[in-house]
Tab-separated table of C-alpha atoms in Angstrom:
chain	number	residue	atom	x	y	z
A	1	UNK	CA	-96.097	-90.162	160.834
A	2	UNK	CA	-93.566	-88.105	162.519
A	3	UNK	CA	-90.803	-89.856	164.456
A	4	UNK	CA	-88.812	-88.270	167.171
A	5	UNK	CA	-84.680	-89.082	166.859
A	6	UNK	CA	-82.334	-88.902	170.503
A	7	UNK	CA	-79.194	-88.540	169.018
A	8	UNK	CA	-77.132	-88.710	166.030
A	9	UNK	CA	-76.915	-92.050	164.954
A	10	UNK	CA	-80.775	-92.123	165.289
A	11	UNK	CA	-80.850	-89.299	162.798
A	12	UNK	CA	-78.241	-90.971	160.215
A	13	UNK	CA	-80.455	-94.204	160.347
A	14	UNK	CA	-83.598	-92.567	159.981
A	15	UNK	CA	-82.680	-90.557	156.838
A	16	UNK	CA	-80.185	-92.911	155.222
A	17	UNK	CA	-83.541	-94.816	152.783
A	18	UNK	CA	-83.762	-90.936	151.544
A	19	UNK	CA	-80.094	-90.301	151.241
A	20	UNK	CA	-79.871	-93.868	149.451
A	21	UNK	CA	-83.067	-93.262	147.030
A	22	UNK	CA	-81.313	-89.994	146.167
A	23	UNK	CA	-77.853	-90.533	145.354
A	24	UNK	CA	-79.001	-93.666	143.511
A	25	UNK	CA	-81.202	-91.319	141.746
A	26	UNK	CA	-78.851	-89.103	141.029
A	27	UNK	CA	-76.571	-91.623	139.716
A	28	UNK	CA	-79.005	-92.745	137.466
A	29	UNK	CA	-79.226	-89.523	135.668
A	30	UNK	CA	-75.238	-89.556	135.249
A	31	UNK	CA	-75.437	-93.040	133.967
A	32	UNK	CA	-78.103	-92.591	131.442
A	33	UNK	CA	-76.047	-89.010	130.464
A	34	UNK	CA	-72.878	-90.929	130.006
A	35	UNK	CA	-74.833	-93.110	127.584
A	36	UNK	CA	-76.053	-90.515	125.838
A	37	UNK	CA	-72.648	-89.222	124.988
A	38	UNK	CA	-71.582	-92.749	124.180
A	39	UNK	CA	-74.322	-92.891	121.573
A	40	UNK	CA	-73.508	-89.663	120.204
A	41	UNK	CA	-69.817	-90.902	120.034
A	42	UNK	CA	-71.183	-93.932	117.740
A	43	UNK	CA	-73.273	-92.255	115.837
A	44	UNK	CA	-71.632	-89.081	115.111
A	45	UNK	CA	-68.984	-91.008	112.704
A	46	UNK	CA	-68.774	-94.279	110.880
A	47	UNK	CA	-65.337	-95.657	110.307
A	48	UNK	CA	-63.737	-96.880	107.136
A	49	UNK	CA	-61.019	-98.015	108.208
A	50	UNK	CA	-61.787	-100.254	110.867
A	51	UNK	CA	-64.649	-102.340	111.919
A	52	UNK	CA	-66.258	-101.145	115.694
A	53	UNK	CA	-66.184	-103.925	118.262
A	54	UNK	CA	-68.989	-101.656	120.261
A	55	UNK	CA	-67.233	-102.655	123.081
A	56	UNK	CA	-67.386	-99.010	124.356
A	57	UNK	CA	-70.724	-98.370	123.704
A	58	UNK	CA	-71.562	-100.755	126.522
A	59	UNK	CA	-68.719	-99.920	128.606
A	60	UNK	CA	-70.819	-97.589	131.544
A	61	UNK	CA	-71.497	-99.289	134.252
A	62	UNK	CA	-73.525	-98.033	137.366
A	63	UNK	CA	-72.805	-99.254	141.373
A	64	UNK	CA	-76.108	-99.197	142.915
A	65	UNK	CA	-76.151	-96.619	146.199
A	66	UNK	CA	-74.663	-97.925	149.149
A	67	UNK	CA	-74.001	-97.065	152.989
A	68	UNK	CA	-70.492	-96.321	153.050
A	69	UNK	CA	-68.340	-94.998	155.845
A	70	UNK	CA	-71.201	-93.197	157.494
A	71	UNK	CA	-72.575	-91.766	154.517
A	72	UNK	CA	-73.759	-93.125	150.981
A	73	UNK	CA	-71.844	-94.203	148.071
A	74	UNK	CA	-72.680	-94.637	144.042
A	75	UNK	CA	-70.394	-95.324	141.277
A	76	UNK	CA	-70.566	-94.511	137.484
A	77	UNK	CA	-67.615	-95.142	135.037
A	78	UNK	CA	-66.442	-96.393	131.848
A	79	UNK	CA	-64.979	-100.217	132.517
A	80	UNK	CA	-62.236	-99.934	130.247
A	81	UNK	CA	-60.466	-102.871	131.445
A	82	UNK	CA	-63.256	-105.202	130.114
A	83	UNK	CA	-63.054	-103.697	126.339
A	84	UNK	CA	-60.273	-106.226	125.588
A	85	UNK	CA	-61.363	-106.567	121.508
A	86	UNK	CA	-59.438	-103.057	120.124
A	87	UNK	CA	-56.267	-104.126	117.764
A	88	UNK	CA	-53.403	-101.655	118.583
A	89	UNK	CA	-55.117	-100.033	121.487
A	90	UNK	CA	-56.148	-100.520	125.028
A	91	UNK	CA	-60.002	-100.614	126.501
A	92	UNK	CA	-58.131	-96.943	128.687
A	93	UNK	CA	-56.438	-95.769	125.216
A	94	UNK	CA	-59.784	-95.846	123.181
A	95	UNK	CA	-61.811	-94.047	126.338
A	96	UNK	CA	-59.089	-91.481	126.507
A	97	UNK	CA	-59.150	-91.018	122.697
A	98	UNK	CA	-63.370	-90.701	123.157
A	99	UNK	CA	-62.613	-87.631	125.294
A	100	UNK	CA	-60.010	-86.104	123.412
A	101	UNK	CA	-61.748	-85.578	120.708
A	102	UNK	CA	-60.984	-88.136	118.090
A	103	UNK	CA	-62.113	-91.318	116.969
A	104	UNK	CA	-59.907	-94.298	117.376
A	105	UNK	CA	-57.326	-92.027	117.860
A	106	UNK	CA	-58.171	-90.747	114.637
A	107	UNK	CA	-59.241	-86.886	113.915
A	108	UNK	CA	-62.609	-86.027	112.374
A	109	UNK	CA	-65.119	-83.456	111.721
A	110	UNK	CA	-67.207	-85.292	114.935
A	111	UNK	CA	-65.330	-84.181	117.859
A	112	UNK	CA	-66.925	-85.456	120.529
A	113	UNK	CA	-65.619	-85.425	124.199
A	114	UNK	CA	-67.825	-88.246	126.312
A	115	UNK	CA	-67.476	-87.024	129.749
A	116	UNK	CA	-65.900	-83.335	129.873
């Protein structure tokens, strides 16, 4: 069924469902990536030293796409302010570590870096 548009803000409104399926589908595939990494980060090295709270293994979170400011708007990050369980370290400290390369800040053979 085609549909004819006058103007502009006809236009925006008739495409935004297809601008909002595919940034949301697009953010999908960065959310499920970032969890990849995150499961590579777990299972690449198991710690002696210290017990994992898992607490960033879980810590992706995904903002279903939204209108926003005439366009359309998705989020995916690591919420390290709710990974509040680390001794000695902060939720940001342990992410930062995670992309640096080490392991609790610790260096090992598994050198993973979650989101570069």
């Amino acid at each position: 069924m085609a549909k004819h548009v006058r103007n502009i803000s006809e236009l925006s409104k008739a495409i935004q469902p297809v601008l909002l399926n595919m940034v949301d589908t697009l953010a999908e595939r960065v959310y499920e990536t970032l969890n990849y990494y995150l499961q590579d980060y777990y299972t690449g090295w198991t710690p002696s030293s210290y017990r994992r709270t898992q607490d960033f293994l879980h810590s992706a979170v995904k903002v279903d796409a939204h209108p926003y400011n005439g366009g359309v708007k998705a989020s995916v990050y690591i919420d390290y302010e709710s990974m509040d369980n680390y001794v000695n370290a902060t939720g940001f400290q342990v992410a930062t570590f995670a992309n640096t390369g080490t392991h609790g800040g610790l260096s090992v053979k598994h050198k993973p870096h979650v989101w570069d």
